[in-house]
DNA sequence: CGAGCCGTTGAGGGGATTCAAGCTCAGTGG
DNA sequence: CCACTGAGCTTGAATCCCCTCAACGGCTCG
């Protein structure tokens, strides 16, 4: 029997995380990948680990931002409220992603950020980034790279997950969730991924949760999808690819 | 009788634009607003003016980018193709906006950029930005500010223009087009704005052009909108505000 | 065991799409 | 001068996809 992910809390408190940034597993893909290891260890970075359970909030929209964050493990979502109080999920971020970058500009956070899966996140104070950036110009360029990547992801979100028939939007979401798995995890034909709750899918794709449920059920019957524990599922990458092609073929 | 905007070509060729960046009208709102006037005039910036007619392309997706651009006048759109060849408009940019920022990172342009209205744009070579950035650290911060602004605009695009019933999406678009008018232009109750073609609206809002047409016609009968020449319309700001409130009230 | 959350499925209605026809207007050429 | 053409806009009618409302089952937890 599989332990359900949500029932497996992460270790908490000080000492639960190694304090060394230079030895971090995701460092090659993260912000500090651009910084020399020596410089990292010299600087008293004051980087603090944060552990979040699903549904826990990292920060809220409007908070004055004193820190940026790097996702080491798990998936978080960016939420936003429209004027009438409707929630929308506007972006996801996985391991290696930098979030809350607006803090560097001394702007308040623009979105709520909430954990989707159990997540380990590193909190990096703003002035630590500034200090390091003065010594290491490559960090500035890497910051810009992160911004551009986030911008492209946001635009891609519009075209992929907010256009076309509901079925294709769901397929695209599954495809995107596959990419969010940790890079080092070699994906077989049937990799287990995080499968959002139906109402979460609705908020991401701009559809009713019932519609999302119907389509997920259908995909399960087609063998594209197979649940394995709460909030998790195997996805047959090949069938998913075929389903997307099929979808495009019918519409073209 | 009003001259239709599209029949009024912009002056072309060298000499049509003043070469001085420090005296530029949009400078306070543009990238170089952060740079001292003295530094601007000293540097041989090689900034070249570009004039575009509606439908003309500034650059194409995939082009290797050697320049960034500042919009001085007019409105441009960011287009993107999905894998099946469907076009989507993912963002708009107006006076003061910086576009093609990915060129600074030596990345190819990610979107097509096309003029919506007659537009005057300044082409700024990448190495000119780099040179200036070394002398003026404030420019680097301003660049980051631009990136963050673009990111917020992209996310806002998702929540405003890709969520909810068609009528509200059109109203939100009109609202956004109002904001894109030149800042110095004092808007009365009925400011003239650029009114996109119906199929363009469809591409922006993710709806059929017929649907866009129906709603625009309706808004015209309601007095929210009044066409004045091809591609232009007066918008009654107050009625628009009320229509949006009404829309939200019914759904709440 | 009842309460509550989450997921599923059904029935019905409505909003948007699709297909289609007609309209205005500008440009063209007989 | 006016038919002809094509592009853009509008409007109608039929269809369909998706939303809403609703009921039900599985599961966890108090």
XYZ file of C-alpha atoms (C1' of nucleotides) in Angstrom:
564
model
C 0.000 0.000 0.000
C 1.160 3.471 -0.839
C 1.497 6.128 1.761
C -0.615 9.051 0.629
C 1.591 12.050 0.078
C -0.594 14.408 2.026
C -0.362 12.268 5.114
C 3.424 12.511 5.093
C 4.333 15.769 6.821
C 7.738 17.224 6.224
C 10.200 17.545 9.066
C 9.985 20.946 10.727
C 12.049 23.351 12.695
C 15.727 24.270 12.729
C 18.160 21.586 11.772
C 15.757 19.939 9.396
C 17.577 21.371 6.411
C 21.262 21.519 5.588
C 22.366 25.159 5.827
C 24.810 24.949 2.938
C 23.685 26.576 -0.288
C 26.772 25.495 -2.157
C 25.835 21.863 -1.664
C 22.152 22.298 -2.493
C 20.737 19.698 -4.813
C 18.814 22.136 -6.954
C 21.549 24.745 -7.039
C 22.524 24.043 -10.671
C 18.999 24.946 -11.706
C 18.414 27.652 -9.136
C 19.299 31.283 -8.721
C 22.597 30.680 -7.023
C 23.761 28.390 -9.752
C 25.334 31.498 -11.205
C 27.282 32.232 -8.039
C 30.611 30.639 -7.222
C 30.500 28.120 -4.422
C 33.224 29.945 -2.508
C 31.332 33.211 -2.528
C 28.221 31.410 -1.359
C 29.827 29.875 1.688
C 31.669 33.034 2.687
C 28.597 35.176 2.732
C 26.443 34.949 5.850
C 23.393 34.419 3.751
C 20.792 33.961 6.404
C 18.919 31.684 4.069
C 16.187 29.945 6.022
C 14.364 26.790 5.004
C 10.579 26.760 4.968
C 8.428 23.643 4.880
C 4.851 23.879 3.692
C 2.001 21.404 3.664
C -0.537 21.463 0.838
C -2.796 24.471 1.196
C -0.388 26.414 3.389
C 0.436 29.908 2.230
C 3.965 31.159 1.682
C 2.964 34.796 1.428
C -0.104 36.859 0.637
C -0.823 39.412 -2.021
C -0.051 42.888 -0.760
C 2.471 41.795 1.866
C 5.511 44.021 1.787
C 8.187 41.700 0.522
C 11.412 41.290 2.440
C 12.504 38.021 0.849
C 12.644 36.094 -2.362
C 12.274 32.317 -2.392
C 13.661 29.343 -4.231
C 11.572 26.198 -4.541
C 13.649 23.151 -3.687
C 10.921 20.552 -3.670
C 7.221 20.449 -4.455
C 4.879 22.653 -6.446
C 3.362 26.000 -5.512
C 0.666 28.030 -7.189
C 0.181 31.759 -7.762
C -3.347 32.873 -6.953
C -5.048 36.144 -7.671
C -8.443 37.614 -6.909
C -10.421 39.599 -9.421
C -12.343 42.645 -8.238
C -15.489 40.638 -7.750
C -13.744 38.146 -5.492
C -13.238 35.360 -8.008
C -10.118 33.328 -7.510
C -7.878 32.386 -10.428
C -4.639 30.442 -10.490
C -2.320 32.263 -12.859
C 0.894 30.239 -12.690
C 2.632 27.241 -11.143
C 6.210 26.937 -9.999
C 8.276 23.826 -9.328
C 11.778 22.888 -8.144
C 14.437 25.412 -9.102
C 11.972 28.266 -9.602
C 12.547 31.688 -8.075
C 9.433 33.328 -6.675
C 8.562 36.608 -5.045
C 11.110 38.453 -7.176
C 9.182 41.683 -6.772
C 10.645 41.887 -3.269
C 13.986 42.807 -4.801
C 12.326 45.910 -6.223
C 10.792 46.682 -2.836
C 7.354 46.118 -4.258
C 4.654 44.244 -2.347
C 3.895 40.716 -3.502
C 1.352 40.706 -6.314
C -0.113 37.220 -5.777
C -0.889 34.776 -3.059
C 1.500 31.842 -3.199
C 0.208 28.548 -1.812
C 1.719 25.075 -1.676
C 0.060 22.475 -3.894
C 2.122 19.538 -2.656
C 4.365 19.265 0.384
C 7.086 21.777 -0.399
C 10.529 22.764 0.765
C 11.394 26.341 0.046
C 14.368 28.558 0.823
C 13.722 32.065 2.068
C 16.395 34.508 0.937
C 16.360 37.997 2.461
C 16.357 40.831 -0.018
C 19.494 42.467 1.264
C 21.372 39.175 1.053
C 20.609 39.073 -2.637
C 21.688 42.686 -3.035
C 24.935 42.114 -1.165
C 25.776 39.070 -3.235
C 24.799 40.806 -6.454
C 27.406 43.505 -5.888
C 30.160 40.918 -5.580
C 28.895 38.676 -8.336
C 27.600 40.498 -11.409
C 26.552 37.164 -12.913
C 23.813 37.014 -10.297
C 22.162 40.106 -11.760
C 22.043 38.516 -15.163
C 20.657 35.333 -13.672
C 17.947 37.356 -11.972
C 16.958 38.831 -15.306
C 16.914 35.349 -16.772
C 14.493 34.278 -14.067
C 12.229 37.191 -14.789
C 12.150 36.415 -18.468
C 11.407 32.763 -17.770
C 8.508 33.684 -15.511
C 7.187 36.049 -18.164
C 7.287 33.355 -20.821
C 5.584 30.894 -18.497
C 2.792 33.355 -17.836
C 2.195 33.946 -21.528
C 2.320 30.229 -22.225
C -0.277 29.721 -19.524
C -2.647 31.922 -21.490
C -2.220 30.128 -24.787
C -2.126 26.576 -23.450
C -4.496 26.539 -20.513
C -6.986 29.232 -21.393
C -7.658 28.518 -25.066
C -9.631 25.906 -26.885
C -11.982 23.148 -25.754
C -11.970 21.912 -22.170
C -10.538 18.531 -23.020
C -7.465 19.951 -24.637
C -6.907 22.352 -21.765
C -6.870 19.442 -19.338
C -4.460 17.497 -21.541
C -2.189 20.518 -21.737
C -2.274 20.840 -17.974
C -1.228 17.221 -17.533
C 1.557 17.807 -20.004
C 2.719 20.818 -18.037
C 2.572 18.970 -14.740
C 4.862 16.342 -16.187
C 7.478 19.008 -16.874
C 7.253 20.259 -13.301
C 8.519 17.005 -11.861
C 12.030 17.223 -10.406
C 14.530 17.271 -13.278
C 16.709 14.533 -11.849
C 13.768 12.153 -11.712
C 14.078 10.025 -14.816
C 10.563 9.711 -16.182
C 9.516 6.336 -17.449
C 6.527 5.875 -19.705
C 4.269 6.134 -16.678
C 5.636 8.732 -14.327
C 3.668 9.614 -11.197
C 2.697 13.257 -11.108
C 0.751 15.557 -8.857
C -2.899 15.526 -9.850
C -4.670 18.658 -8.633
C -8.043 18.570 -6.954
C -10.892 19.096 -9.370
C -11.743 22.569 -8.153
C -8.079 23.541 -8.380
C -8.054 22.377 -11.976
C -11.120 24.496 -12.527
C -9.360 27.570 -11.165
C -6.344 26.934 -13.376
C -8.236 26.206 -16.566
C -11.167 28.547 -16.188
C -13.827 25.842 -16.109
C -16.287 24.371 -13.623
C -14.955 21.672 -11.328
C -17.594 19.294 -12.636
C -16.275 19.711 -16.146
C -12.759 18.981 -14.943
C -14.008 15.907 -13.104
C -15.830 14.575 -16.147
C -12.780 14.924 -18.356
C -10.435 13.377 -15.803
C -12.790 10.437 -15.425
C -12.894 10.046 -19.183
C -9.112 10.116 -19.457
C -8.914 7.492 -16.757
C -11.177 5.200 -18.759
C -9.028 5.817 -21.810
C -5.950 4.762 -19.875
C -4.179 8.111 -20.173
C -4.428 8.520 -16.438
C -4.371 6.262 -13.412
C -4.790 7.558 -9.876
C -2.292 6.338 -7.283
C -3.104 7.768 -3.910
C -4.793 11.072 -3.138
C -3.583 13.875 -5.342
C -1.311 11.637 -7.359
C -1.630 9.775 -10.625
C 0.389 7.901 -13.184
C 0.268 9.403 -16.635
C 0.949 7.387 -19.745
C 3.171 9.834 -21.588
C 2.648 8.158 -24.945
C -1.133 8.059 -24.706
C -1.111 11.656 -23.538
C 0.918 12.681 -26.568
C -1.445 10.809 -28.854
C -4.492 12.322 -27.195
C -3.085 15.808 -27.757
C -2.343 15.053 -31.400
C -5.815 13.627 -31.859
C -7.278 16.747 -30.314
C -5.366 18.988 -32.687
C -6.150 16.827 -35.686
C -9.898 17.038 -35.152
C -9.797 20.795 -34.865
C -7.461 21.422 -37.811
C -15.060 65.024 -41.254
C -12.469 63.024 -39.388
C -9.406 61.694 -41.079
C -9.352 57.966 -40.473
C -6.262 57.075 -38.522
C -5.252 54.266 -40.824
C -5.172 56.582 -43.808
C -2.645 58.841 -42.106
C 0.808 57.360 -42.673
C 3.607 58.394 -40.409
C 6.571 60.306 -41.809
C 9.393 57.972 -42.768
C 13.100 57.924 -43.191
C 16.000 59.631 -41.398
C 15.310 63.013 -39.949
C 11.722 62.219 -39.174
C 12.534 61.799 -35.477
C 14.581 63.969 -33.159
C 17.752 62.064 -32.227
C 17.883 63.266 -28.646
C 16.845 60.765 -26.002
C 17.218 63.239 -23.172
C 14.475 65.399 -24.674
C 12.152 62.528 -25.491
C 8.557 63.104 -24.531
C 7.994 59.685 -23.070
C 11.361 59.544 -21.318
C 9.898 60.072 -17.805
C 7.859 56.923 -18.290
C 10.392 54.986 -20.359
C 13.487 52.959 -19.684
C 15.886 55.870 -19.823
C 13.894 57.829 -17.307
C 16.259 56.293 -14.790
C 19.352 57.574 -16.581
C 20.738 61.049 -16.104
C 20.264 63.341 -19.059
C 23.973 64.104 -19.241
C 24.908 60.457 -19.499
C 22.330 59.941 -22.202
C 23.664 62.648 -24.462
C 27.285 61.691 -23.970
C 26.807 58.125 -25.017
C 26.661 57.459 -28.738
C 23.505 55.467 -28.328
C 22.767 54.593 -31.923
C 19.103 54.628 -31.080
C 17.125 54.477 -34.311
C 13.490 55.451 -34.764
C 11.113 52.995 -36.401
C 7.704 53.878 -37.811
C 5.114 51.146 -38.271
C 1.729 51.112 -39.943
C -1.054 48.921 -38.525
C -0.339 45.286 -39.291
C 3.378 45.813 -39.847
C 5.658 43.574 -37.829
C 8.435 44.875 -35.594
C 10.062 41.485 -35.166
C 9.163 37.833 -35.432
C 9.203 35.004 -32.940
C 12.513 33.184 -33.090
C 14.516 36.086 -34.523
C 17.816 36.422 -32.720
C 17.412 39.660 -30.866
C 19.994 42.400 -31.209
C 17.845 45.230 -29.911
C 15.264 46.204 -27.361
C 12.563 48.733 -28.171
C 10.685 51.531 -26.467
C 7.212 52.435 -27.673
C 6.896 56.188 -28.076
C 3.507 56.301 -29.736
C 0.801 53.830 -30.679
C -0.084 50.343 -29.547
C 1.565 47.033 -30.418
C 0.475 43.473 -29.751
C 2.366 40.318 -28.790
C 1.229 37.322 -30.832
C 1.978 33.689 -30.375
C 1.140 30.522 -32.258
C 0.090 27.319 -30.562
C 1.369 24.028 -31.923
C -1.680 23.566 -34.076
C -1.217 26.922 -35.740
C -3.788 28.874 -33.766
C -2.952 32.492 -33.201
C -3.427 34.144 -29.810
C -2.704 37.686 -28.706
C -1.103 37.439 -25.287
C -0.338 41.063 -24.399
C -0.535 44.669 -25.544
C 1.997 47.437 -25.069
C 1.549 51.198 -25.325
C 3.612 54.366 -24.998
C 6.486 54.075 -22.539
C 6.603 50.281 -22.657
C 9.845 48.387 -23.144
C 9.603 45.391 -25.442
C 11.904 42.682 -26.689
C 13.763 42.630 -23.367
C 14.851 39.044 -23.990
C 17.427 40.464 -26.407
C 19.439 41.695 -23.434
C 19.802 38.081 -22.357
C 20.825 37.095 -25.874
C 17.712 35.030 -26.214
C 15.641 34.984 -29.403
C 12.359 36.881 -29.341
C 9.545 34.744 -27.973
C 6.594 36.440 -29.700
C 5.700 38.209 -32.883
C 5.219 41.913 -32.234
C 2.873 43.715 -34.610
C 1.603 47.284 -34.693
C -2.089 47.744 -33.893
C -2.174 51.465 -34.633
C 0.376 53.666 -36.395
C 3.339 53.462 -34.073
C 6.641 55.201 -33.424
C 9.190 52.995 -31.773
C 12.828 53.443 -30.760
C 15.247 50.632 -31.516
C 18.009 50.402 -28.912
C 20.930 48.065 -29.651
C 21.677 45.526 -26.967
C 25.274 46.604 -26.434
C 24.185 50.217 -26.016
C 22.036 49.126 -23.097
C 24.893 47.105 -21.660
C 27.349 49.967 -21.956
C 24.981 52.394 -20.310
C 24.107 49.900 -17.589
C 27.736 49.723 -16.477
C 27.901 53.483 -15.991
C 24.447 53.829 -14.491
C 23.473 51.094 -12.037
C 20.008 52.617 -11.760
C 19.362 51.396 -15.290
C 19.717 47.799 -14.174
C 17.111 48.297 -11.506
C 14.840 50.003 -13.994
C 15.227 47.029 -16.329
C 14.102 44.710 -13.542
C 11.175 47.004 -12.880
C 10.168 46.684 -16.517
C 10.339 42.929 -16.353
C 8.177 42.807 -13.291
C 5.651 45.155 -14.875
C 5.439 42.986 -17.965
C 4.992 39.912 -15.784
C 2.155 41.510 -13.858
C 0.515 42.637 -17.088
C 0.663 39.098 -18.461
C -0.941 37.638 -15.343
C -3.573 40.345 -15.324
C -4.329 39.476 -18.936
C -5.249 35.986 -17.826
C -7.574 37.031 -15.029
C -9.230 39.960 -16.803
C -9.463 38.956 -20.426
C -9.664 35.181 -20.248
C -12.113 34.637 -17.423
C -15.825 35.004 -17.086
C -18.615 35.663 -19.558
C -17.875 37.185 -22.950
C -19.545 40.485 -22.176
C -17.365 41.176 -19.190
C -14.219 40.243 -21.083
C -15.067 42.829 -23.740
C -15.765 45.462 -21.098
C -12.454 44.701 -19.420
C -10.697 45.038 -22.743
C -12.201 48.461 -23.325
C -11.134 49.437 -19.838
C -7.602 48.312 -20.554
C -7.493 50.121 -23.878
C -8.396 53.317 -22.076
C -5.329 52.962 -19.866
C -3.119 52.493 -22.902
C -3.832 55.958 -24.222
C -0.897 58.386 -23.946
C -0.590 59.470 -20.312
C -0.395 63.171 -21.118
C -3.697 63.012 -22.923
C -6.251 64.244 -20.440
C -9.228 61.964 -20.839
C -12.642 63.557 -20.746
C -15.760 61.545 -20.119
C -15.665 60.389 -23.724
C -12.098 59.764 -24.740
C -11.417 58.346 -28.198
C -9.580 55.036 -28.062
C -8.337 52.450 -30.481
C -11.072 49.916 -31.167
C -9.603 46.639 -32.443
C -11.066 44.786 -35.369
C -13.527 42.112 -34.323
C -11.276 39.197 -35.206
C -8.450 40.841 -33.271
C -10.723 41.109 -30.263
C -11.494 37.444 -30.706
C -7.805 36.581 -30.634
C -7.295 38.639 -27.496
C -10.325 37.408 -25.604
C -10.472 33.822 -26.776
C -13.851 34.072 -28.449
C -15.301 33.948 -31.952
C -15.266 37.195 -33.882
C -19.037 36.983 -34.248
C -19.412 36.972 -30.489
C -17.161 40.014 -30.202
C -19.179 41.759 -32.890
C -22.482 41.031 -31.196
C -21.293 42.437 -27.898
C -19.732 45.548 -29.434
C -22.981 46.232 -31.286
C -24.890 45.823 -28.060
C -22.598 48.210 -26.194
C -23.032 50.720 -28.974
C -26.798 50.603 -28.577
C -26.347 51.042 -24.835
C -24.287 54.176 -25.443
C -21.125 52.821 -23.848
C -19.429 52.967 -27.199
C -19.579 55.157 -30.283
C -17.463 54.523 -33.368
C -15.601 57.491 -34.840
C -13.716 56.479 -37.918
C -12.291 53.061 -38.744
C -10.654 51.417 -35.776
C -11.560 54.231 -33.403
C -14.377 54.834 -30.948
C -15.419 57.117 -28.165
C -15.990 55.375 -24.878
C -18.201 56.782 -22.173
C -16.019 56.141 -19.164
C -18.864 56.450 -16.692
C -21.204 54.092 -18.513
C -18.329 51.645 -18.902
C -17.680 51.722 -15.189
C -21.354 51.172 -14.463
C -21.569 48.332 -16.978
C -18.659 46.597 -15.271
C -20.215 47.029 -11.838
C -23.522 45.722 -13.149
C -21.754 42.723 -14.613
C -20.083 41.937 -11.311
C -23.233 42.516 -9.314
C -25.240 40.005 -11.304
C -22.627 37.316 -10.894
C -22.041 37.901 -7.189
C -22.661 6.817 13.127
C -23.409 11.268 11.335
C -20.881 15.200 9.410
C -18.224 16.999 5.959
C -15.108 16.964 2.092
C -14.109 15.308 -2.390
C -15.183 13.159 -6.508
C -18.597 11.473 -9.725
C -22.560 11.408 -12.594
C -27.203 12.970 -14.403
C -30.556 16.345 -16.197
C -31.611 20.700 -17.948
C -30.737 25.233 -19.600
C -27.987 28.878 -21.482
C -24.287 31.050 -23.587
C -21.049 30.724 -27.183
C -19.799 28.637 -31.596
C -20.675 27.461 -36.161
C -22.660 28.068 -40.529
C -24.706 31.283 -43.291
C -26.534 35.261 -45.482
C -26.677 40.168 -46.121
C -24.773 44.720 -45.405
C -21.574 48.785 -46.105
C -17.695 50.650 -48.051
C -13.371 51.201 -50.803
C -11.008 50.048 -54.742
C -11.072 48.455 -59.605
C -12.009 48.385 -64.257
C -15.429 47.943 -67.926
C -21.260 55.823 -64.246
C -21.856 51.560 -62.276
C -21.272 46.628 -61.908
C -17.888 43.764 -59.700
C -15.086 42.382 -56.029
C -13.304 41.621 -51.471
C -12.766 42.848 -46.710
C -14.849 43.913 -42.543
C -19.043 44.102 -39.787
C -23.560 42.606 -38.543
C -27.270 39.564 -37.757
C -30.025 35.128 -37.834
C -30.707 30.206 -36.910
C -29.277 25.823 -35.358
C -26.188 23.268 -32.730
C -23.326 22.040 -29.123
C -20.357 22.510 -25.403
C -20.149 23.791 -20.935
C -22.348 25.563 -16.667
C -25.569 25.126 -13.042
C -28.199 22.596 -9.965
C -28.689 18.386 -7.846
C -28.160 13.813 -5.949
C -25.255 10.175 -4.601
C -21.144 7.309 -2.981
C -16.617 6.808 -0.839
C -13.716 8.271 2.558
C -11.854 10.480 6.846
C -12.562 12.156 11.213
C -14.667 13.535 15.380
